[in-house]
């Protein structure tokens, strides 16, 4: 194909969600003028979604920060400053507060895009470690903490997460996930629609449990409405059924099966029906179908991890897979064999729980961080140990964490705040200084996390599509500079040898590190080979028979009955049955949204509005409300006013709002996003509602609508 002058085709990658699609980009000068899926990519096979098409918009966005900015606290005005001055200001600000009040006076928050950037993955943990504050928080505790906790407790490592073998399964049982919109989570599954069609063509079935008839529910073989929050009842009744039927079989390396049998005995299908609304007979039938399937898998995602019993749910899902013989089996729940194994090599720690506690509420840490639902009170509550300065790294907790409105006010009262982010948004508007890194297209990429969670073993290295602009910094360079300049100012000063070690560790580029790790991994996918095949290298389907070797528990046993979860069952047992007139709020994701950002591109925000509160027509009628009216939604923590839309896609007693909306606040200057209608669901979610892991229970919030 003859190329036009100045027009080039380049292989790229989309880092906007976990599907990590391979792209072919059309480049004209410093612009992306076209993006399509790369058919040569062995994992994504040509898939792309509307967000991938818009990936160049971030690079071109005139509202994106390209230089550090400083906020004048008196006038609120932002001024661009030089990098050196910006680094010094941030290091001075953070170190001053820490020297005066102690290490804990610094709070850190790491947002979702950290896991989508190679440099953040390789250099972020070192920055967190260097600043040595016990007050670290992240988006993990509004997302997948129950998965990590159960990975740690059952398999011995927080990232040892079994992945549905979607390409070979014959029975896919889904609780609280909407891969048709989200493109999969903790299951990197680009091109879910085609994979699902293939599953059905093989004679397989997908069964979905969700309080909303989602895009995924609509293409499922069966969809069952269930009351938000009631999944543990249904799941435990299914586990119980396996024992009743005598089909429950534990592998030789598993311990605790008797304790499980005893623990689930009282969770009958009839009680599950009372709590969930799902007929007992259906629960029994589906448990039997999963047990009988030739390669079946149960899977649960955000809808059951942002839950008051998220850990019980993830435990029960693991049990369903283990006891039906589907763990570590083709078509079941399998472990990947990535070219760089962050689990096997110990690059990421095993995880843990309860080794320290938050100051105000005494909440236990999980995986070395505190629940972000406790961040606001740690800033607001005076006394020894109070957070007085914040550093946020690519996150927007004002829109993404419970009672965001109050966190918003708390951030305004900090002595100092700095952010590493590419926008002035609802959270970073409170920063004194914002340090903007290069964006995805300007940096090399290798996915350290999502190859580990993918439905097929592949490896891919994507060199930067654009050179970085003069004077721009990569995130890892910003992290290095912050680590070095802050530790230099902390008293007592670290030993010289430790400071030199830190400098050496943080000066190695991410790409160089990847090169070493790939060579050490022994998969044959070396950096040289990957550079020659930018579409990626296929390492084959997921491999069965890895257990017990792959377990990271000390004795290589699989713990079916972790005490922490068993001890939470009486709390579930005592939960009240649903009230007749209750209204429970759940979230939702739209294919064109990307959490709270990517709203500054018209390509993704134009068209029919999608911010409305979804409500069943019967619930509207019962309150004398009309479709399209502006309604007041009130929870224990707040009230929002939003347009309501009648739909039979939500079950009666359930209302739904998307998260990541609620732009247009004071001091934020985003040309397009500020015009996007909608409110923040997290002005209604309640930081008091928590799972044992510390994950916020964002789903199933009791509300009234008037
Ligand atoms: N009610 C409710 N709340 C939820 C959820 C829900 O389902 N319901 N979902 C939760 C989940 S799963 C998640 S992961 C969280 C997400 O929560 P957060 O991670 O706090 O929020 P994001 O919206 O992902 O914010 C990403 C930020 O990173 C910036 N950014 C984007 N790319 C880059 C980059 O390359 N470098 C840097 N430095 N910054 C960048 C963006 O400008 C934005 O400010 O939200 C959670 N909140
Ligand atoms: N388009 C798009 N894709 C995304 C994102 C995005 O913002 N937009 N975000 C990315 C991120 S950070 C993540 S973590 C993943 C999340 O990926 P998913 O978990 O697949 O996405 P969600 O749409 O949050 O799916 C949660 C589902 O749970 C249902 N649900 C709510 N409460 C309950 C309940 O109590 N029980 C049951 N059974 N179901 C319930 C909701 O109706 C919803 O359909 O998506 C990623 N991909
Ligand atoms: S599915 Fe995810 S990775 Fe693929 S193009 Fe869309 S946003 Fe990007
Ligand atoms: Mo997430």
CSV table of C-alpha atoms in Angstrom, one decimal, residues 200-474:
chain,number,residue,atom,x,y,z
A,200,UNK,CA,-22.6,-20.2,22.0
A,201,UNK,CA,-21.6,-21.7,18.6
A,202,UNK,CA,-19.8,-24.5,20.5
A,203,UNK,CA,-23.1,-25.2,22.3
A,204,UNK,CA,-22.0,-23.3,25.5
A,205,UNK,CA,-24.1,-21.1,27.7
A,206,UNK,CA,-23.7,-17.9,29.5
A,207,UNK,CA,-25.9,-17.3,32.6
A,208,UNK,CA,-25.9,-13.8,34.1
A,209,UNK,CA,-27.1,-12.6,37.5
A,210,UNK,CA,-27.5,-8.9,37.6
A,211,UNK,CA,-30.1,-6.4,39.0
A,212,UNK,CA,-30.1,-4.7,35.6
A,213,UNK,CA,-30.7,-6.2,32.2
A,214,UNK,CA,-27.4,-5.1,31.0
A,215,UNK,CA,-25.8,-5.3,27.5
A,216,UNK,CA,-24.3,-8.6,28.7
A,217,UNK,CA,-27.6,-9.8,30.1
A,218,UNK,CA,-29.3,-9.1,26.8
A,219,UNK,CA,-26.9,-11.4,24.9
A,220,UNK,CA,-26.8,-14.1,27.6
A,221,UNK,CA,-28.5,-17.5,27.3
A,222,UNK,CA,-30.3,-16.7,30.6
A,223,UNK,CA,-30.4,-13.6,32.8
A,224,UNK,CA,-31.7,-13.6,36.3
A,225,UNK,CA,-32.6,-10.4,38.2
A,226,UNK,CA,-31.5,-10.5,41.8
A,227,UNK,CA,-31.7,-7.9,44.5
A,228,UNK,CA,-28.5,-5.9,44.9
A,229,UNK,CA,-26.3,-7.3,47.7
A,230,UNK,CA,-28.0,-10.6,47.9
A,231,UNK,CA,-25.4,-12.6,45.8
A,232,UNK,CA,-23.7,-14.2,48.8
A,233,UNK,CA,-27.0,-15.9,49.6
A,234,UNK,CA,-27.3,-17.3,46.1
A,235,UNK,CA,-23.7,-18.2,45.8
A,236,UNK,CA,-23.5,-20.0,49.2
A,237,UNK,CA,-26.7,-21.9,48.4
A,238,UNK,CA,-25.1,-23.1,45.2
A,239,UNK,CA,-22.0,-24.2,47.1
A,240,UNK,CA,-24.3,-26.0,49.6
A,241,UNK,CA,-26.1,-27.7,46.8
A,242,UNK,CA,-22.8,-29.3,45.6
A,243,UNK,CA,-22.5,-31.0,49.0
A,244,UNK,CA,-26.2,-31.9,49.1
A,245,UNK,CA,-25.8,-33.6,45.7
A,246,UNK,CA,-22.5,-35.3,46.6
A,247,UNK,CA,-20.8,-33.6,43.7
A,248,UNK,CA,-18.5,-31.4,45.7
A,249,UNK,CA,-14.9,-32.7,45.2
A,250,UNK,CA,-11.8,-31.1,46.6
A,251,UNK,CA,-8.4,-31.7,45.1
A,252,UNK,CA,-5.8,-33.5,47.2
A,253,UNK,CA,-3.9,-30.3,47.9
A,254,UNK,CA,-6.9,-28.5,49.4
A,255,UNK,CA,-7.6,-28.2,53.1
A,256,UNK,CA,-10.7,-27.2,55.0
A,257,UNK,CA,-13.4,-28.9,53.0
A,258,UNK,CA,-15.3,-30.1,56.1
A,259,UNK,CA,-15.3,-26.6,57.5
A,260,UNK,CA,-16.8,-25.3,54.3
A,261,UNK,CA,-19.5,-27.9,54.3
A,262,UNK,CA,-20.4,-26.9,57.9
A,263,UNK,CA,-20.2,-23.2,57.2
A,264,UNK,CA,-22.6,-23.2,54.3
A,265,UNK,CA,-25.1,-25.7,55.8
A,266,UNK,CA,-27.6,-23.0,56.9
A,267,UNK,CA,-27.5,-21.1,53.6
A,268,UNK,CA,-30.4,-22.9,51.9
A,269,UNK,CA,-31.8,-22.1,48.5
A,270,UNK,CA,-35.1,-21.2,50.2
A,271,UNK,CA,-33.4,-18.5,52.3
A,272,UNK,CA,-31.5,-17.4,49.2
A,273,UNK,CA,-34.8,-16.9,47.4
A,274,UNK,CA,-36.1,-14.8,50.2
A,275,UNK,CA,-33.2,-12.5,50.1
A,276,UNK,CA,-32.5,-12.4,46.3
A,277,UNK,CA,-35.9,-13.0,44.6
A,278,UNK,CA,-34.3,-15.8,42.6
A,279,UNK,CA,-36.5,-18.9,42.8
A,280,UNK,CA,-34.8,-21.7,44.9
A,281,UNK,CA,-35.3,-24.2,42.1
A,282,UNK,CA,-33.4,-22.0,39.6
A,283,UNK,CA,-30.5,-21.8,42.1
A,284,UNK,CA,-30.4,-25.5,42.5
A,285,UNK,CA,-30.6,-26.1,38.7
A,286,UNK,CA,-27.8,-23.7,37.9
A,287,UNK,CA,-25.5,-25.2,40.6
A,288,UNK,CA,-26.1,-28.6,39.0
A,289,UNK,CA,-25.5,-27.4,35.5
A,290,UNK,CA,-22.2,-25.8,36.5
A,291,UNK,CA,-21.2,-29.1,38.2
A,292,UNK,CA,-22.1,-31.1,35.2
A,293,UNK,CA,-20.6,-28.9,32.6
A,294,UNK,CA,-17.6,-30.1,30.6
A,295,UNK,CA,-15.4,-27.2,31.5
A,296,UNK,CA,-17.5,-24.5,33.3
A,297,UNK,CA,-16.6,-21.4,35.3
A,298,UNK,CA,-18.1,-19.0,37.7
A,299,UNK,CA,-17.0,-15.4,37.6
A,300,UNK,CA,-17.8,-12.3,39.6
A,301,UNK,CA,-16.8,-8.7,39.1
A,302,UNK,CA,-17.4,-5.1,40.3
A,303,UNK,CA,-21.1,-5.7,41.1
A,304,UNK,CA,-20.1,-8.4,43.6
A,305,UNK,CA,-16.8,-6.9,44.9
A,306,UNK,CA,-18.1,-3.4,45.7
A,307,UNK,CA,-20.4,-5.1,48.1
A,308,UNK,CA,-21.0,-5.4,51.8
A,309,UNK,CA,-20.0,-9.1,51.4
A,310,UNK,CA,-17.6,-8.8,48.6
A,311,UNK,CA,-15.1,-11.2,50.2
A,312,UNK,CA,-17.7,-13.8,50.9
A,313,UNK,CA,-18.8,-13.6,47.3
A,314,UNK,CA,-15.3,-14.0,45.9
A,315,UNK,CA,-14.7,-16.9,48.3
A,316,UNK,CA,-17.9,-18.6,47.2
A,317,UNK,CA,-17.1,-18.1,43.5
A,318,UNK,CA,-13.6,-19.7,44.1
A,319,UNK,CA,-15.3,-22.5,45.9
A,320,UNK,CA,-17.8,-23.1,43.1
A,321,UNK,CA,-14.8,-23.4,40.7
A,322,UNK,CA,-12.7,-25.6,43.0
A,323,UNK,CA,-15.5,-28.0,44.2
A,324,UNK,CA,-16.9,-28.6,40.7
A,325,UNK,CA,-13.3,-29.6,39.5
A,326,UNK,CA,-13.1,-26.5,37.3
A,327,UNK,CA,-10.1,-24.8,38.9
A,328,UNK,CA,-6.9,-25.3,36.8
A,329,UNK,CA,-8.8,-27.2,34.1
A,330,UNK,CA,-9.4,-26.4,30.5
A,331,UNK,CA,-12.7,-24.4,30.1
A,332,UNK,CA,-12.7,-23.6,33.8
A,333,UNK,CA,-10.9,-21.0,36.0
A,334,UNK,CA,-7.3,-21.0,35.1
A,335,UNK,CA,-4.0,-19.4,35.9
A,336,UNK,CA,-2.0,-17.7,33.2
A,337,UNK,CA,1.7,-18.3,32.4
A,338,UNK,CA,2.9,-14.7,31.5
A,339,UNK,CA,6.3,-14.0,30.0
A,340,UNK,CA,6.9,-11.8,33.1
A,341,UNK,CA,5.4,-13.4,36.1
A,342,UNK,CA,5.0,-10.7,38.7
A,343,UNK,CA,3.6,-13.4,41.1
A,344,UNK,CA,6.3,-16.1,40.7
A,345,UNK,CA,9.2,-13.7,40.7
A,346,UNK,CA,7.9,-11.9,43.8
A,347,UNK,CA,7.9,-8.5,42.0
A,348,UNK,CA,4.6,-7.8,43.7
A,349,UNK,CA,4.3,-9.0,47.3
A,350,UNK,CA,1.9,-11.7,48.4
A,351,UNK,CA,-0.5,-9.4,50.1
A,352,UNK,CA,-1.8,-9.5,53.6
A,353,UNK,CA,-4.4,-8.2,56.0
A,354,UNK,CA,-4.8,-6.6,59.4
A,355,UNK,CA,-1.1,-5.9,60.1
A,356,UNK,CA,-2.0,-2.3,61.0
A,357,UNK,CA,-5.1,-0.2,61.3
A,358,UNK,CA,-6.4,3.2,60.4
A,359,UNK,CA,-6.2,5.8,63.1
A,360,UNK,CA,-9.8,7.0,63.3
A,361,UNK,CA,-12.0,4.0,62.7
A,362,UNK,CA,-9.4,1.3,63.3
A,363,UNK,CA,-9.9,-0.3,59.9
A,364,UNK,CA,-7.4,-3.0,59.0
A,365,UNK,CA,-5.1,-2.6,56.0
A,366,UNK,CA,-5.3,-5.0,53.2
A,367,UNK,CA,-2.4,-5.5,50.7
A,368,UNK,CA,-0.6,-2.8,52.6
A,369,UNK,CA,-3.1,0.0,52.0
A,370,UNK,CA,-5.9,1.4,54.0
A,371,UNK,CA,-9.5,1.6,52.7
A,372,UNK,CA,-10.0,4.7,50.8
A,373,UNK,CA,-13.4,5.0,52.4
A,374,UNK,CA,-11.4,6.2,55.5
A,375,UNK,CA,-9.4,8.8,53.7
A,376,UNK,CA,-11.8,11.8,54.3
A,377,UNK,CA,-11.9,11.2,58.1
A,378,UNK,CA,-8.1,10.8,58.3
A,379,UNK,CA,-7.8,14.3,56.8
A,380,UNK,CA,-10.6,15.9,58.8
A,381,UNK,CA,-10.1,14.4,62.3
A,382,UNK,CA,-7.5,16.4,64.3
A,383,UNK,CA,-4.9,14.9,66.5
A,384,UNK,CA,-1.7,12.9,66.4
A,385,UNK,CA,-1.4,11.1,63.0
A,386,UNK,CA,-3.7,13.4,61.1
A,387,UNK,CA,-3.1,13.6,57.3
A,388,UNK,CA,-2.1,17.2,56.4
A,389,UNK,CA,-0.7,16.8,53.0
A,390,UNK,CA,-1.7,14.7,50.0
A,391,UNK,CA,0.0,13.3,46.9
A,392,UNK,CA,-2.4,11.9,44.3
A,393,UNK,CA,-1.1,9.9,41.4
A,394,UNK,CA,-3.5,9.6,38.4
A,395,UNK,CA,-6.7,9.4,40.4
A,396,UNK,CA,-9.9,11.3,40.9
A,397,UNK,CA,-11.2,10.2,44.4
A,398,UNK,CA,-13.6,13.1,44.6
A,399,UNK,CA,-15.7,11.4,41.9
A,400,UNK,CA,-14.6,7.8,42.5
A,401,UNK,CA,-14.8,7.2,46.2
A,402,UNK,CA,-17.7,7.2,48.7
A,403,UNK,CA,-19.0,10.5,50.0
A,404,UNK,CA,-16.9,12.3,47.4
A,405,UNK,CA,-18.5,15.6,48.2
A,406,UNK,CA,-17.2,15.5,51.7
A,407,UNK,CA,-13.8,14.4,50.5
A,408,UNK,CA,-13.8,17.4,48.2
A,409,UNK,CA,-14.3,19.7,51.2
A,410,UNK,CA,-11.6,17.9,53.2
A,411,UNK,CA,-9.0,18.3,50.4
A,412,UNK,CA,-9.6,22.0,50.4
A,413,UNK,CA,-8.4,22.2,54.0
A,414,UNK,CA,-5.0,20.5,53.5
A,415,UNK,CA,-1.8,22.3,54.3
A,416,UNK,CA,-0.3,21.1,51.0
A,417,UNK,CA,-1.3,19.0,48.1
A,418,UNK,CA,0.4,17.8,44.9
A,419,UNK,CA,-0.9,15.7,42.0
A,420,UNK,CA,0.6,13.8,39.1
A,421,UNK,CA,-2.1,14.1,36.5
A,422,UNK,CA,-2.7,15.2,33.0
A,423,UNK,CA,-5.8,17.3,33.9
A,424,UNK,CA,-7.1,19.9,36.3
A,425,UNK,CA,-10.2,18.0,37.5
A,426,UNK,CA,-12.5,17.7,40.5
A,427,UNK,CA,-9.7,16.3,42.7
A,428,UNK,CA,-6.5,17.9,41.3
A,429,UNK,CA,-8.1,21.4,41.4
A,430,UNK,CA,-7.1,21.3,45.1
A,431,UNK,CA,-3.4,20.7,44.4
A,432,UNK,CA,-0.9,23.4,45.0
A,433,UNK,CA,1.2,21.9,42.1
A,434,UNK,CA,0.2,19.5,39.3
A,435,UNK,CA,3.0,17.6,37.5
A,436,UNK,CA,1.7,16.3,34.2
A,437,UNK,CA,3.5,13.2,32.7
A,438,UNK,CA,3.6,12.2,29.0
A,439,UNK,CA,0.5,10.3,27.8
A,440,UNK,CA,0.2,6.8,26.6
A,441,UNK,CA,1.2,7.3,23.0
A,442,UNK,CA,4.5,8.9,24.0
A,443,UNK,CA,5.7,6.1,26.2
A,444,UNK,CA,6.9,2.5,25.6
A,445,UNK,CA,4.4,-0.1,26.9
A,446,UNK,CA,4.5,-3.6,28.1
A,447,UNK,CA,1.6,-4.7,30.2
A,448,UNK,CA,2.8,-6.1,33.5
A,449,UNK,CA,-0.6,-6.6,35.0
A,450,UNK,CA,-3.0,-7.6,32.3
A,451,UNK,CA,-1.0,-10.3,30.6
A,452,UNK,CA,-1.3,-11.9,34.0
A,453,UNK,CA,-5.1,-11.8,33.9
A,454,UNK,CA,-5.6,-12.5,30.2
A,455,UNK,CA,-7.7,-15.3,28.7
A,456,UNK,CA,-4.7,-16.3,26.5
A,457,UNK,CA,-1.0,-16.2,27.1
A,458,UNK,CA,0.6,-13.6,24.9
A,459,UNK,CA,3.4,-11.0,25.2
A,460,UNK,CA,3.7,-7.6,23.5
A,461,UNK,CA,6.0,-4.7,23.6
A,462,UNK,CA,4.8,-1.4,22.1
A,463,UNK,CA,7.4,1.3,21.5
A,464,UNK,CA,6.2,4.9,21.9
A,465,UNK,CA,4.3,6.1,18.9
A,466,UNK,CA,5.3,9.8,19.3
A,467,UNK,CA,8.6,11.1,20.7
A,468,UNK,CA,8.0,12.9,23.9
A,469,UNK,CA,7.7,16.7,23.6
A,470,UNK,CA,10.8,18.7,24.5
A,471,UNK,CA,11.0,19.1,28.2
A,472,UNK,CA,8.2,16.6,28.9
A,473,UNK,CA,8.7,14.0,31.6
A,474,UNK,CA,7.5,10.4,31.8
